[in-house]
């Protein structure tokens, strides 16, 4: 099963993608996590990506597409994968389609997690992230067992640099301008499904499972 998670920053794509990956035993591929791991490890890619991410802008397609195309060609993706945060532009979607075409495959579902902008800013200020294992929490709705510490790996939780309110607003503007057109792109392919992301996390997941079967 090959799935794309669509939705605004903070809509809950990552939260749902991790659960989907667990239930269907497929890899969770998050471009945001890949960039953050590169920033943490001080790689060249990380240095370049950080310049854009800190401003709430998208990392250029030329730094992003090859990375994902390589990743989905790996052995563990043979039975499918869930893409979280990619594609984010029409050229990225076209690059993905071209790569899959070359493998004689195509995407099965694009799931749009729909949350209005007003709820997003509130969610982001409360998010805490583990930069070691990629787990995310929310100080009110999904708190860790011990404040500031990741349940999964025991590392320190942080407020992401790009979760400051002014950067979140920029990310939302960029989303509406560059990423939202993908909703029509996948509607035209007949694979778009929408879920109400304002519902509690477990309910959103049940709705997704109903779609995926
Ligand atoms: P990325 O890491 O992909 O960030 P994003 O898309 O902005 O999405 P987020 O991770 O912020 O949110 P999410 O939708 O996954 O929500 P989450 O589940 O965490 O990308 C970061 C940056 O990297 C980009 O800005 C860009 O610069 C760059 N980048 C990445 N991919 C790129 C690409 N393809 N091309 C170019 N640049 C790229 O949930 C949010 C919060 O809400 C959490 O605290 C969570 O616990 C809580 N929550 C989740 N669900 C619920 C619920 N149902 N009810 C209440 N709270 C909930």
Coordinates of C-alpha atoms and ligand atoms in Angstrom, one line a residue:
X1 CA 0.0 0.0 0.0
X2 CA 1.5 3.3 -1.1
X3 CA 0.1 6.3 0.8
X4 CA 0.7 10.1 0.7
X5 CA -0.3 12.2 3.7
X6 CA -1.4 15.7 2.7
X7 CA -2.3 18.6 5.0
X8 CA -1.2 21.9 6.5
X9 CA 1.8 22.0 8.8
X10 CA 0.7 20.7 12.2
X11 CA -2.5 19.0 10.8
X12 CA -1.4 15.7 12.3
X13 CA 0.2 14.0 9.2
X14 CA 3.2 12.7 11.2
X15 CA 1.1 11.5 14.1
X16 CA -1.2 9.5 11.7
X17 CA 1.6 8.4 9.4
X18 CA 3.4 6.7 12.3
X19 CA 0.3 4.8 13.3
X20 CA -0.4 3.8 9.7
X21 CA 3.2 2.5 9.3
X22 CA 2.8 0.4 12.5
X23 CA -0.6 -1.1 11.6
X24 CA 0.3 -1.9 7.9
X25 CA 4.0 -2.7 8.6
X26 CA 5.3 -0.3 6.0
X27 CA 8.0 2.4 6.4
X28 CA 7.2 5.9 7.4
X29 CA 9.1 8.3 5.3
X30 CA 9.1 11.9 6.5
X31 CA 11.2 14.4 4.6
X32 CA 11.0 16.8 7.6
X33 CA 12.5 14.1 9.9
X34 CA 15.2 13.3 7.2
X35 CA 16.2 17.0 7.0
X36 CA 16.1 17.4 10.9
X37 CA 18.4 14.3 11.2
X38 CA 20.8 15.9 8.7
X39 CA 20.8 19.2 10.6
X40 CA 21.5 17.4 13.8
X41 CA 24.4 15.5 12.2
X42 CA 25.8 18.7 10.6
X43 CA 25.7 17.3 7.1
X44 CA 26.0 19.5 4.0
X45 CA 22.3 18.7 3.2
X46 CA 21.4 19.7 6.7
X47 CA 23.2 23.0 6.5
X48 CA 21.4 23.9 3.2
X49 CA 18.0 22.7 4.4
X50 CA 18.2 24.6 7.7
X51 CA 18.5 28.0 5.8
X52 CA 15.1 27.4 4.3
X53 CA 13.4 25.6 7.2
X54 CA 14.2 28.2 9.8
X55 CA 12.4 30.8 7.6
X56 CA 9.4 28.6 7.1
X57 CA 10.2 28.1 3.4
X58 CA 10.3 24.9 1.4
X59 CA 13.7 23.3 0.8
X60 CA 14.3 23.5 -3.0
X61 CA 12.9 20.6 -5.1
X62 CA 16.4 19.6 -6.3
X63 CA 17.5 18.8 -2.8
X64 CA 14.3 16.9 -2.0
X65 CA 13.2 14.8 -5.0
X66 CA 16.2 12.6 -5.5
X67 CA 16.4 11.9 -1.7
X68 CA 12.8 10.5 -1.7
X69 CA 13.1 8.7 -5.1
X70 CA 16.2 6.9 -3.7
X71 CA 14.5 6.0 -0.4
X72 CA 11.4 4.5 -2.1
X73 CA 13.6 2.3 -4.2
X74 CA 15.0 0.6 -1.2
X75 CA 14.1 -3.0 -0.3
X76 CA 11.9 -2.2 2.7
X77 CA 9.6 -0.2 0.4
X78 CA 8.7 -3.2 -1.8
X79 CA 5.3 -3.7 0.0
X80 CA 4.5 0.0 0.2
X81 CA 5.3 3.1 2.3
X82 CA 3.7 6.1 3.8
X83 CA 5.0 9.5 2.7
X84 CA 4.7 12.3 5.2
X85 CA 5.6 15.8 4.0
X86 CA 6.3 14.8 0.4
X87 CA 5.3 15.7 -2.2
X88 CA 4.8 19.4 -1.3
X89 CA 4.9 21.0 -4.8
X90 CA 3.5 20.0 -8.2
X91 CA 7.0 19.4 -9.5
X92 CA 7.7 17.0 -6.5
X93 CA 4.4 15.1 -7.3
X94 CA 5.4 14.8 -10.9
X95 CA 8.9 13.5 -10.0
X96 CA 7.3 10.9 -7.7
X97 CA 4.9 9.8 -10.4
X98 CA 7.7 9.5 -12.9
X99 CA 9.8 7.5 -10.5
X100 CA 6.9 5.1 -9.7
X101 CA 6.1 4.9 -13.4
X102 CA 9.6 3.6 -14.0
X103 CA 9.0 0.9 -11.4
X104 CA 5.6 0.0 -13.0
X105 CA 3.8 1.3 -9.9
X106 CA 1.5 4.1 -8.8
X107 CA 0.3 5.7 -5.6
X108 CA -2.8 4.1 -4.0
X109 CA -4.1 6.9 -1.7
X110 CA -3.5 10.6 -1.0
X111 CA -5.1 11.3 2.4
X112 CA -5.7 15.0 3.2
X113 CA -5.8 15.7 7.0
X114 CA -8.0 18.7 7.0
X115 CA -7.5 21.3 9.8
X116 CA -8.4 25.0 9.6
X117 CA -5.5 27.5 10.1
X118 CA -6.9 28.9 13.4
X119 CA -6.4 25.5 15.1
X120 CA -2.9 25.0 13.6
X121 CA -1.1 27.9 15.4
X122 CA -2.5 26.7 18.8
X123 CA -1.4 23.1 18.1
X124 CA 2.1 24.1 17.0
X125 CA 3.0 26.1 20.1
X126 CA 2.1 23.1 22.3
X127 CA 4.0 20.5 20.2
X128 CA 7.2 19.0 21.6
X129 CA 9.4 16.9 19.4
X130 CA 12.1 14.4 20.0
X131 CA 15.0 15.1 17.5
X132 CA 16.5 11.7 18.2
X133 CA 13.7 9.3 17.3
X134 CA 11.1 11.7 15.7
X135 CA 8.3 11.1 18.2
X136 CA 6.0 14.1 18.7
X137 CA 3.8 15.1 21.7
X138 CA 1.5 17.9 22.7
X139 CA 1.7 19.4 26.1
X140 CA -2.1 19.3 26.5
X141 CA -3.5 16.7 24.2
X142 CA -0.7 14.1 24.0
X143 CA 1.7 14.8 26.9
X144 CA 4.8 12.6 27.5
X145 CA 4.7 10.5 30.7
X146 CA 7.5 12.6 32.2
X147 CA 7.5 16.3 31.3
X148 CA 10.2 17.2 28.7
X149 CA 11.3 13.6 28.1
X150 CA 10.6 11.3 25.2
X151 CA 8.6 8.2 26.2
X152 CA 10.1 6.2 23.3
X153 CA 13.8 6.8 23.7
X154 CA 14.4 9.0 26.9
X155 CA 15.8 12.0 25.0
X156 CA 15.0 15.6 25.8
X157 CA 12.0 17.0 24.0
X158 CA 12.2 20.4 22.3
X159 CA 10.0 23.1 20.7
X160 CA 11.1 22.9 17.1
X161 CA 12.8 26.1 15.8
X162 CA 10.2 26.4 13.1
X163 CA 7.2 26.1 15.5
X164 CA 7.5 29.7 16.7
X165 CA 4.2 31.6 15.9
X166 CA 5.7 33.9 13.2
X167 CA 7.4 31.0 11.4
X168 CA 4.2 28.9 11.6
X169 CA 2.3 31.7 9.9
X170 CA 4.8 31.8 7.1
X171 CA 4.6 28.0 6.7
X172 CA 0.8 28.2 6.5
X173 CA 1.2 30.8 3.7
X174 CA 3.6 28.6 1.9
X175 CA 1.3 25.6 2.3
X176 CA -1.7 27.4 0.8
X177 CA 0.4 28.7 -2.1
X178 CA 2.6 25.7 -3.0
X179 CA 1.1 22.6 -1.4
X180 CA -2.7 23.0 -1.5
X181 CA -2.8 22.7 -5.3
X182 CA -1.8 19.0 -4.7
X183 CA -5.4 18.4 -3.5
X184 CA -6.7 18.9 -7.0
X185 CA -3.8 17.1 -8.5
X186 CA -4.7 13.9 -6.6
X187 CA -8.4 14.5 -6.9
X188 CA -7.9 14.4 -10.7
X189 CA -6.0 11.1 -10.3
X190 CA -9.0 9.7 -8.3
X191 CA -7.0 8.8 -5.2
X192 CA -7.8 11.7 -2.9
X193 CA -9.5 11.0 0.4
X194 CA -10.2 13.5 3.1
X195 CA -10.4 13.2 6.9
X196 CA -11.4 15.7 9.5
X197 CA -8.2 16.4 11.4
X198 CA -9.9 18.4 14.1
X199 CA -11.3 15.2 15.7
X200 CA -9.4 13.4 18.5
X201 CA -6.3 11.6 17.2
X202 CA -7.8 8.1 17.7
X203 CA -10.9 9.0 15.8
X204 CA -8.9 10.5 12.9
X205 CA -6.9 7.2 12.8
X206 CA -10.2 5.1 12.7
X207 CA -11.4 7.2 9.8
X208 CA -8.2 6.5 7.9
X209 CA -8.3 2.8 8.6
X210 CA -11.9 2.7 7.3
X211 CA -10.5 4.3 4.0
X212 CA -7.5 1.9 3.8
X213 CA -9.5 -1.2 4.8
Ligands
LIG1 P1 7.7 18.8 8.3 O1 8.5 18.2 9.4 O2 7.1 17.9 7.2 O3 6.6 19.7 8.9 P2 5.1 20.0 8.4 O4 4.6 19.5 7.2 O5 5.1 21.5 8.5 O6 4.4 19.2 9.4 P3 4.6 19.1 10.8 O7 5.6 18.0 11.2 O8 4.8 20.5 11.4 O9 3.1 18.7 11.3 P4 2.3 17.3 11.1 O10 1.2 17.6 10.1 O11 3.2 16.2 10.9 O12 1.6 17.3 12.5 P5 2.0 16.4 13.8 O13 1.5 15.0 13.6 O14 3.4 16.7 14.3 O15 8.6 19.8 7.5 C1 9.4 20.8 8.2 C2 10.1 21.7 7.2 O16 11.0 20.9 6.4 C3 9.2 22.4 6.1 O17 8.7 23.6 6.6 C4 10.2 22.6 5.0 O18 11.0 23.6 5.2 C5 11.0 21.3 5.0 N1 10.4 20.2 4.2 C6 10.0 19.0 4.6 N2 9.5 18.3 3.6 C7 9.7 19.0 2.4 C8 9.5 18.9 1.1 N3 8.9 17.7 0.6 N4 9.8 19.8 0.2 C9 10.4 21.0 0.6 N5 10.7 21.2 1.9 C10 10.3 20.3 2.8 O19 1.0 17.2 14.8 C11 1.2 18.5 15.2 C12 0.8 18.7 16.7 O20 -0.6 18.4 16.9 C13 1.6 17.6 17.6 O21 1.9 18.2 18.9 C14 0.5 16.5 17.8 O22 0.8 15.8 19.0 C15 -0.8 17.3 17.8 N6 -1.9 16.5 17.2 C16 -1.8 15.7 16.2 N7 -3.0 15.2 15.9 C17 -3.9 15.8 16.8 C18 -5.3 15.7 17.0 N8 -6.1 14.9 16.2 N9 -5.8 16.5 18.0 C19 -5.1 17.2 18.7 N10 -3.7 17.4 18.6 C20 -3.1 16.6 17.6

